Tab-separated table of C-alpha atoms in Angstrom:
chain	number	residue	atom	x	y	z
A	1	UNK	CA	-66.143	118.167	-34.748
A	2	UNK	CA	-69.295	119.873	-33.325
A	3	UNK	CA	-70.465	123.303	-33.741
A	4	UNK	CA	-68.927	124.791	-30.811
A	5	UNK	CA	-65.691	123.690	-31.836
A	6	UNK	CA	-66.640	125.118	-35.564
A	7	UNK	CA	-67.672	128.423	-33.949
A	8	UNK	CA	-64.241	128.627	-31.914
A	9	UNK	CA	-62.512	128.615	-35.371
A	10	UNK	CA	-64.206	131.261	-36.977
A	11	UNK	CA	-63.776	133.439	-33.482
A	12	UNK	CA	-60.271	132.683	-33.512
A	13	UNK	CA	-60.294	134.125	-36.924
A	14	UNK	CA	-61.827	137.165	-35.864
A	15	UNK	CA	-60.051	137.587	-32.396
A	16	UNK	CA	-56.852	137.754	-34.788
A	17	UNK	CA	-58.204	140.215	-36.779
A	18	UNK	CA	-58.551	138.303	-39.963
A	19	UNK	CA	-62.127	138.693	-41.286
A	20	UNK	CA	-61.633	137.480	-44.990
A	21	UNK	CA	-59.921	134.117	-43.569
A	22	UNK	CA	-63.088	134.243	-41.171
A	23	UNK	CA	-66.015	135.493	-44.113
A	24	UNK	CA	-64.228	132.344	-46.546
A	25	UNK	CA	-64.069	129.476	-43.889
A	26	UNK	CA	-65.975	126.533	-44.833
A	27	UNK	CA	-66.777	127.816	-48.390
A	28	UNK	CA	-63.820	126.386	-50.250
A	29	UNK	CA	-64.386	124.113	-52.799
A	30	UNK	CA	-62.771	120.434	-52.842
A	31	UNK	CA	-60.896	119.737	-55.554
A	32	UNK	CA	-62.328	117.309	-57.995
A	33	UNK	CA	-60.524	114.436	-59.032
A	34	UNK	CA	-60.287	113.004	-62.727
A	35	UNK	CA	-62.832	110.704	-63.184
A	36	UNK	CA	-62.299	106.882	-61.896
A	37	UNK	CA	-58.920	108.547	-60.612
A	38	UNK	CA	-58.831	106.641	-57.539
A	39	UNK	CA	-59.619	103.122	-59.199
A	40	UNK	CA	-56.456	103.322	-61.744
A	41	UNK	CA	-54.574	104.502	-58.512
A	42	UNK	CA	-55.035	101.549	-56.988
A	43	UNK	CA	-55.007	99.433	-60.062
A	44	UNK	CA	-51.336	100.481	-60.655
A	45	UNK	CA	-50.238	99.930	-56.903
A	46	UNK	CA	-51.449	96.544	-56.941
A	47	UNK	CA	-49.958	95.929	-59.932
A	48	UNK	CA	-46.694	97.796	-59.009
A	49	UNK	CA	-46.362	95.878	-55.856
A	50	UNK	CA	-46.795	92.297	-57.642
A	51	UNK	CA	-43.612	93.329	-59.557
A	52	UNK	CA	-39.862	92.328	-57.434
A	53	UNK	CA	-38.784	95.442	-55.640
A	54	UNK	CA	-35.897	96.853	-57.333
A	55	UNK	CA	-34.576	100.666	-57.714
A	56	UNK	CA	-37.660	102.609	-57.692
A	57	UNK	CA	-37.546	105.147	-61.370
A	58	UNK	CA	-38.982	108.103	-61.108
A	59	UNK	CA	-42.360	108.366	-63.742
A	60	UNK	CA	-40.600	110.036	-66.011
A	61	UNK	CA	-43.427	110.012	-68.901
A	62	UNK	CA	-45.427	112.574	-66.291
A	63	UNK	CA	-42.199	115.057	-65.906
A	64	UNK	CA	-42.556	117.691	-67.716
A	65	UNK	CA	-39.734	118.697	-70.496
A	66	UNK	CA	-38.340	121.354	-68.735
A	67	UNK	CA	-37.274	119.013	-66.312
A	68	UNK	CA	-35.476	116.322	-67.701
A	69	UNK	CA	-33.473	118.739	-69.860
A	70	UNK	CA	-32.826	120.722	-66.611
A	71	UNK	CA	-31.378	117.010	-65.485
A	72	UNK	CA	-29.809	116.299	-69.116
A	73	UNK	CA	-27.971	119.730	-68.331
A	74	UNK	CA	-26.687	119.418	-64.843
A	75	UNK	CA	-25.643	115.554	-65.828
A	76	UNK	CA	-23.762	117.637	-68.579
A	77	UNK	CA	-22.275	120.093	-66.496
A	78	UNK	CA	-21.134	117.923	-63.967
A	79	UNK	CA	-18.931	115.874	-66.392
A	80	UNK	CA	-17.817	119.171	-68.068
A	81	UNK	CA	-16.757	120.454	-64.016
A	82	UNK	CA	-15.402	116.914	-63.184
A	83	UNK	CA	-13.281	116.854	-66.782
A	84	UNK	CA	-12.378	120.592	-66.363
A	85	UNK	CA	-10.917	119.585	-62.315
A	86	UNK	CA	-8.218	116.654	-63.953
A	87	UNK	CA	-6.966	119.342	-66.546
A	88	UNK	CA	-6.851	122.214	-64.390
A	89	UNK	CA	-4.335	123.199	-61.603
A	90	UNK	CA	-6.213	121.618	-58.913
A	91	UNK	CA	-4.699	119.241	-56.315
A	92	UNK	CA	-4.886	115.595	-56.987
A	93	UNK	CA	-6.636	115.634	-53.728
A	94	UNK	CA	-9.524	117.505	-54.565
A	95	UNK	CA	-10.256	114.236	-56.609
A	96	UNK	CA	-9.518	112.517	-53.819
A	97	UNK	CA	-11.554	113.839	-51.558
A	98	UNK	CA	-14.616	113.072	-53.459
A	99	UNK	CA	-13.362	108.803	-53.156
A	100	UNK	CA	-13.953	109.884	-49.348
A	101	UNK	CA	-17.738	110.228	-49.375
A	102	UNK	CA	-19.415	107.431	-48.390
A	103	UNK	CA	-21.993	105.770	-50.441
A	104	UNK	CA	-24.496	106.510	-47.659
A	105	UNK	CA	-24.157	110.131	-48.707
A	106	UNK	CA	-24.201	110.146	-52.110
A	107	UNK	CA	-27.588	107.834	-51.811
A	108	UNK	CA	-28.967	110.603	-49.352
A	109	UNK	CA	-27.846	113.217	-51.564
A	110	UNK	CA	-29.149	111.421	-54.812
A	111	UNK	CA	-32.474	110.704	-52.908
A	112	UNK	CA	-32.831	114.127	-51.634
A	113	UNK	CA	-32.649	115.545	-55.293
A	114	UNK	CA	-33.808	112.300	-57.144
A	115	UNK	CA	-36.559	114.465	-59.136
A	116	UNK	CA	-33.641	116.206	-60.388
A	117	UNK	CA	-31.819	113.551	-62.165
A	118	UNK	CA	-33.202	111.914	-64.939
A	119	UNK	CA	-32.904	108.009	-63.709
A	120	UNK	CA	-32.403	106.362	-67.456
A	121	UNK	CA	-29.711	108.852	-68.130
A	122	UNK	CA	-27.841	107.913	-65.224
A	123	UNK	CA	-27.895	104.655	-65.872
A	124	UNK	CA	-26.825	104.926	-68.935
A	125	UNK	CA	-23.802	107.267	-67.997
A	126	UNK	CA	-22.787	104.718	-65.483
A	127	UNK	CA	-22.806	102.303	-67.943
A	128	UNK	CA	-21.230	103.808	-70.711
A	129	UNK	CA	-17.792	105.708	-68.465
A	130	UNK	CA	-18.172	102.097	-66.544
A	131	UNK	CA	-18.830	103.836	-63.371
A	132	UNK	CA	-19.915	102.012	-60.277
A	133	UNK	CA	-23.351	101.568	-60.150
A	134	UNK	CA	-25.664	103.221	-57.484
A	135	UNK	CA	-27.359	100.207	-56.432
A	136	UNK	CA	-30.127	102.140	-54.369
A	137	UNK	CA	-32.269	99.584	-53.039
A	138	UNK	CA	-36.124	100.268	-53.591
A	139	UNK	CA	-37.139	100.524	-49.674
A	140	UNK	CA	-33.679	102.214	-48.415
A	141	UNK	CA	-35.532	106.036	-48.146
A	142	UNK	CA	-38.863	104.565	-46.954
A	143	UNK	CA	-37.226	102.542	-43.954
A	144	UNK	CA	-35.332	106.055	-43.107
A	145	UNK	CA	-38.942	107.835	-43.152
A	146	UNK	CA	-40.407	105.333	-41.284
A	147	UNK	CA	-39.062	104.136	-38.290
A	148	UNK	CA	-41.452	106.566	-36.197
A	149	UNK	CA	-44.399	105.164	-37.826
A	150	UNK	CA	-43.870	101.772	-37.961
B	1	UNK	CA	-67.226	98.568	-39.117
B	2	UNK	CA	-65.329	100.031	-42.352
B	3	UNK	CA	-61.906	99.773	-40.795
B	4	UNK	CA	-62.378	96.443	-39.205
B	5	UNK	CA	-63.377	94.863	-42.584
B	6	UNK	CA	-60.309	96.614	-44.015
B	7	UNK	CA	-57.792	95.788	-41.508
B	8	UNK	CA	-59.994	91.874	-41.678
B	9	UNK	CA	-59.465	91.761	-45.502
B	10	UNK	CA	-56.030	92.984	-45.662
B	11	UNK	CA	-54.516	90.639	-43.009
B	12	UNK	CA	-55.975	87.646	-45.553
B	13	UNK	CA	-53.123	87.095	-48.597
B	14	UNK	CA	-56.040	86.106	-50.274
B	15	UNK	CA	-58.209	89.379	-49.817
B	16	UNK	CA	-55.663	91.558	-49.486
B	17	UNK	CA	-56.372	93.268	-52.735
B	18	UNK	CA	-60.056	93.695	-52.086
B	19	UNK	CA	-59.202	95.180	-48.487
B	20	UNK	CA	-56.436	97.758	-50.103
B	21	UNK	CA	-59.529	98.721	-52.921
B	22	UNK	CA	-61.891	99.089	-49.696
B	23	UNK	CA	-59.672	101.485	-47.909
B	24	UNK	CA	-58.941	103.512	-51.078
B	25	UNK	CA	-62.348	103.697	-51.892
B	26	UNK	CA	-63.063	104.631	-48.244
B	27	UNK	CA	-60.293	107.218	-47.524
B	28	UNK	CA	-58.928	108.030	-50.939
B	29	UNK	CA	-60.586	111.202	-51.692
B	30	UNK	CA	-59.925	112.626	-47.827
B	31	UNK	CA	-56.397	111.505	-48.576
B	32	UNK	CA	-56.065	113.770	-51.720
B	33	UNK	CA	-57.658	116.172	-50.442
B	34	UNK	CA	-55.539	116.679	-47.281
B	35	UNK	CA	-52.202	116.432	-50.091
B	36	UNK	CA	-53.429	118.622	-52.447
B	37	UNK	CA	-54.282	121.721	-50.153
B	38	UNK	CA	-50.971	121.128	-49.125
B	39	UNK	CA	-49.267	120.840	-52.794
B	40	UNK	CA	-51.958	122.578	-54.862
B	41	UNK	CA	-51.080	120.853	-58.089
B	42	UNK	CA	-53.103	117.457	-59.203
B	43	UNK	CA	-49.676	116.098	-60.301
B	44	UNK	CA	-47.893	116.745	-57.207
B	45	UNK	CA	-50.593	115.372	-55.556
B	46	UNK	CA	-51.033	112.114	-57.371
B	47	UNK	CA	-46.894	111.795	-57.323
B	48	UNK	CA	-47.432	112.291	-53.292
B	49	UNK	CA	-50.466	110.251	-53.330
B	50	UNK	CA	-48.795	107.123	-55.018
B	51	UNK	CA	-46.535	107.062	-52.752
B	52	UNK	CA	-48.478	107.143	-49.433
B	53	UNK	CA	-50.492	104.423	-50.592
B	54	UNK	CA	-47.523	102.614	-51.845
B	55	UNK	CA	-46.145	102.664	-48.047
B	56	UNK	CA	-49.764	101.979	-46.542
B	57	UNK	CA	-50.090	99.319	-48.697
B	58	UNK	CA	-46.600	97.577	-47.817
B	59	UNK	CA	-47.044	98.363	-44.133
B	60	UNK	CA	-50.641	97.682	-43.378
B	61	UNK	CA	-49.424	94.758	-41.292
B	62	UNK	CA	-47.398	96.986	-38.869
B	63	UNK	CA	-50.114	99.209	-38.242
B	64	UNK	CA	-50.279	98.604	-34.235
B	65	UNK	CA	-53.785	99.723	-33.647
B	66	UNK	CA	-53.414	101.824	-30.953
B	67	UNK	CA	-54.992	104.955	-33.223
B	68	UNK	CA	-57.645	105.262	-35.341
B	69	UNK	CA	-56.585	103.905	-39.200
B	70	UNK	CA	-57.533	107.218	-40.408
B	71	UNK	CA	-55.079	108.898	-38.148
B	72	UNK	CA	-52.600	106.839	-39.487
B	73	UNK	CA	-53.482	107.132	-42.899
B	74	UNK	CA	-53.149	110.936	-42.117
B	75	UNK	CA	-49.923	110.562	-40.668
B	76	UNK	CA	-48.150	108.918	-43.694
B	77	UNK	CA	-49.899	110.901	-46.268
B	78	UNK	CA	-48.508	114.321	-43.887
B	79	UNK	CA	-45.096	113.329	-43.460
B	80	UNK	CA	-44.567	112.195	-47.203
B	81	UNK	CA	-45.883	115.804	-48.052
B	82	UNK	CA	-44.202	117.125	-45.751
B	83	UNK	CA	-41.088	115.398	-47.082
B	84	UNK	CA	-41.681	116.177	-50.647
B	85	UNK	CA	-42.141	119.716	-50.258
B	86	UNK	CA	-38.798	120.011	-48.123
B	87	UNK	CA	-37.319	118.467	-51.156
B	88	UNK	CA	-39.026	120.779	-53.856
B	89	UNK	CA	-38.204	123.986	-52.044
B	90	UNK	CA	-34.825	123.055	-52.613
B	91	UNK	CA	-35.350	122.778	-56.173
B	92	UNK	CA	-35.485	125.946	-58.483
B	93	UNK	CA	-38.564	128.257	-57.625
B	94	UNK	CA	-39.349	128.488	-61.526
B	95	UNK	CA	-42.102	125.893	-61.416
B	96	UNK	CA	-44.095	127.136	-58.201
B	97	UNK	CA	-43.595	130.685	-59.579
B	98	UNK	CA	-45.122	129.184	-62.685
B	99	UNK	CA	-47.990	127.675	-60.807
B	100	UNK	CA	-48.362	130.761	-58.789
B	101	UNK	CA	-48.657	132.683	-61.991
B	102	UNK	CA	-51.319	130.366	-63.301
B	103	UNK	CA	-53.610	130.548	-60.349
B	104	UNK	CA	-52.874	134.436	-59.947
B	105	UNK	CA	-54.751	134.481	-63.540
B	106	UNK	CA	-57.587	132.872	-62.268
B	107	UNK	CA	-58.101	134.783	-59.560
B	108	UNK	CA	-58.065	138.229	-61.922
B	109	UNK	CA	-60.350	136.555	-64.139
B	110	UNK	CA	-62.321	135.375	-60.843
B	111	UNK	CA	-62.192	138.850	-59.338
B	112	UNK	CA	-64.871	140.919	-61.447
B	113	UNK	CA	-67.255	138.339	-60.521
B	114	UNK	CA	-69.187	136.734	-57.444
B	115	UNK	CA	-66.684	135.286	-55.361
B	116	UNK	CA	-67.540	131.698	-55.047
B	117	UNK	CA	-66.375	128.144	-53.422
B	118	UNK	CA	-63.941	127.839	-56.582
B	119	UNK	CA	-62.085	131.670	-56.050
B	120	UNK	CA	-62.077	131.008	-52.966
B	121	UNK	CA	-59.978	128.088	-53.031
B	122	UNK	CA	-57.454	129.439	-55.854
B	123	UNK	CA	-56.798	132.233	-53.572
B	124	UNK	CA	-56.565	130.736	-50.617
B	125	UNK	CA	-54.095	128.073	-52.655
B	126	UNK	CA	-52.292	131.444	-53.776
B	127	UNK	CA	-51.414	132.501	-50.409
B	128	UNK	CA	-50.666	129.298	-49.018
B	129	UNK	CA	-48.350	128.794	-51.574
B	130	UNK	CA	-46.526	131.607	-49.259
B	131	UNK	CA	-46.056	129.917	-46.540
B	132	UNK	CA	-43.484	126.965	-44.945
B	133	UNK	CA	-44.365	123.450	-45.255
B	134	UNK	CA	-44.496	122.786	-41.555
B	135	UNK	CA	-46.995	126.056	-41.557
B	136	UNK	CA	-48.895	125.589	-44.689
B	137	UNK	CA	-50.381	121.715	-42.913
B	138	UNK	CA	-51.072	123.763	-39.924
B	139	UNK	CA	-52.931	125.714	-41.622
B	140	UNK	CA	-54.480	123.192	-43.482
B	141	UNK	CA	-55.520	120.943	-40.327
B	142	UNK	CA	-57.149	123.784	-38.904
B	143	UNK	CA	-58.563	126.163	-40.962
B	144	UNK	CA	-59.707	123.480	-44.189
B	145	UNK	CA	-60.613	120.638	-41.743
B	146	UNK	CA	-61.714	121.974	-38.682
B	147	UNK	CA	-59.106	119.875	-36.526
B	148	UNK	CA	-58.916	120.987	-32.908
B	149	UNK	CA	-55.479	121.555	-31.563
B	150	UNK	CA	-55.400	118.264	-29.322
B	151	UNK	CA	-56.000	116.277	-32.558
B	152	UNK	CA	-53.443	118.089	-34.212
B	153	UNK	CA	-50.713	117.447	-31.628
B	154	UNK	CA	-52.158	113.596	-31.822
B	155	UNK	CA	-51.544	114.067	-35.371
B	156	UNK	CA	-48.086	115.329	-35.413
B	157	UNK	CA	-46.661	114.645	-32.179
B	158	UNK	CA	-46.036	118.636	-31.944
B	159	UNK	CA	-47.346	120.693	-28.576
B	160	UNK	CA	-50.584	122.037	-28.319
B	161	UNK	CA	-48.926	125.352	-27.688
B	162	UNK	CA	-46.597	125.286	-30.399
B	163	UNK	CA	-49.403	124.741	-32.690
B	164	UNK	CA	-51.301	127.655	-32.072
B	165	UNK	CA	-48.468	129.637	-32.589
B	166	UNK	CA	-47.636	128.259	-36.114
B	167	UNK	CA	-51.559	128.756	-36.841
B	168	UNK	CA	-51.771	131.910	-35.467
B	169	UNK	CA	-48.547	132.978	-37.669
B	170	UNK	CA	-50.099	131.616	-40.824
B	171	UNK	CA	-53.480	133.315	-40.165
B	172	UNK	CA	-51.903	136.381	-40.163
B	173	UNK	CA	-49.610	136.362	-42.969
B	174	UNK	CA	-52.461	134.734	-45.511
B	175	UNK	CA	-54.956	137.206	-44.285
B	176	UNK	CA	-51.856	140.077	-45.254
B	177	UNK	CA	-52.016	138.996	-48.488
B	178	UNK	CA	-55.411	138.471	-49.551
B	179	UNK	CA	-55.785	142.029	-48.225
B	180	UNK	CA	-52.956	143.052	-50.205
């Protein structure tokens, strides 16, 4: 960008009457990045894409506590809700109903709230109740993200 | 040159590695930068940043040419911030309301003091924290790196005119409450 394009930002500023964002343009600092950050990144993609794709786990070690009890919970209180529905009054068909999603939405819905759900415990539930497995393929979101791109 | 030994490197299996270090080393930082305006936490950021270069790095082949590799670098790294703050402000406010609280503490304890490069960016991060995802990257493009509208639109395949409006309606409401 030249300076006459830099110039028209800071009189844009001040044509909309905003002379703090127009004093502080320019002066922010960058963030800094832990040191040899960008080496390790690549390190681990490199090594992450030598491995065979397969369903893609969230990095659980870097979540903090709060959230994987928040996912421990709701995977708790969605048994307790699904248990409570086959002792309770409701219709058979409210059961039902749930047999009529498709696996394409629960994937989209999983997906969409993935950082939610602890992946392990999941698994695990699955296995244990012997529940159908969510076989979410590794590059099923990315090839819905990026058909515009590539 | 840069880009041509990249995109030279990385169409060789046996380079490919050295060509994917090359365009880290060579883009990286902008990269991060450009995420974590938009995110404001490093661990966001390096969550959003693994996964752009995960994608670049499976789908360097497909990248057509017809743009700069920057631009398309820019692209990926937008829309998979883009898509992972859709998907956080879905998620309880609790931890950006924690993150706002942190940086609202640094700006007190920046207050009484000069203000500098450093309060200036924990304040701006503070207000931008405010704002819609779509809005906060217009704001970012613009105001933090001095795109001009035409290489926004390039950038996001949104109108020229449409732009300025989400700009000018960010402008407004940050400069509302750093005045505050």
């Amino acid at each position: 960008m030249n300076m006459s394009d830099k110039k028209n930002i800071k009189e844009e500023l001040k044509d909309l009457n905003s002379p703090i964002l127009a004093q502080w343009q320019g002066k922010a600092e960058e963030w800094s990045m832990p040191d040899g950050y960008l080496n390790h990144l690549s390190n681990e993609i490199i090594a992450e894409s030598e491995q065979p794709q397969q369903f893609r786990l969230i990095r659980l070690m870097q979540k903090k506590p709060w959230q994987i009890a928040a996912s421990i919970l709701f995977l708790v209180a969605a048994t307790w809700f699904f248990i409570k529905n086959g002792e309770t009054q409701y219709q058979s068909n409210t059961l039902a109903g749930l047999e009529n999603i498709s696996t394409e939405e629960i994937q989209i819905y999983v997906l969409d709230n993935i950082d939610e759900f602890d992946v392990e415990l999941l698994e695990e539930y699955a296995l244990e109740n012997n529940l159908e497995y969510l076989d979410l393929k590794d590059n099923w979101l990315e090839d819905q993200l990026s058909t515009d791109l590539f | 040159m840069t880009d041509e030994k990249i995109l030279r490197f990385l169409s060789e299996a046996s380079q490919q590695e050295r060509g994917f270090r090359l365009l880290v080393d060579t883009y990286g930082d902008r990269l991060y930068q450009h995420i974590r305006r938009m995110l404001g936490s490093h661990e966001d950021a390096d969550d959003v940043l693994q996964n752009t270069l995960v994608k670049i790095y499976r789908n360097i082949s497909k990248f057509k040419g017809n743009s700069q590799l920057y631009t398309w670098l820019y692209r990926i790294a937008t829309n998979e911030t883009l898509t992972y703050l859709n998907r956080k402000n879905r998620r309880n406010k609790l931890f950006s309301q924690n993150q706002a609280d942190v940086d609202l503490k640094m700006s007190q304890q920046k207050a009484a003091s000069e203000v500098d490069g450093e309060f200036i960016k924990y304040r701006l991060q503070q207000a931008m924290a405010e704002l819609p995802p779509k809005q906060k990257m217009v704001f970012s493009l613009r105001y933090f790196e001095e795109k001009t509208y035409q290489e926004m639109s390039d950038l996001t395949g949104t109108s020229v005119g449409a732009l300025k409006a989400s700009y000018h309606h960010a402008v407004r409401k940050i400069e509302t409450f750093l005045s505050a």
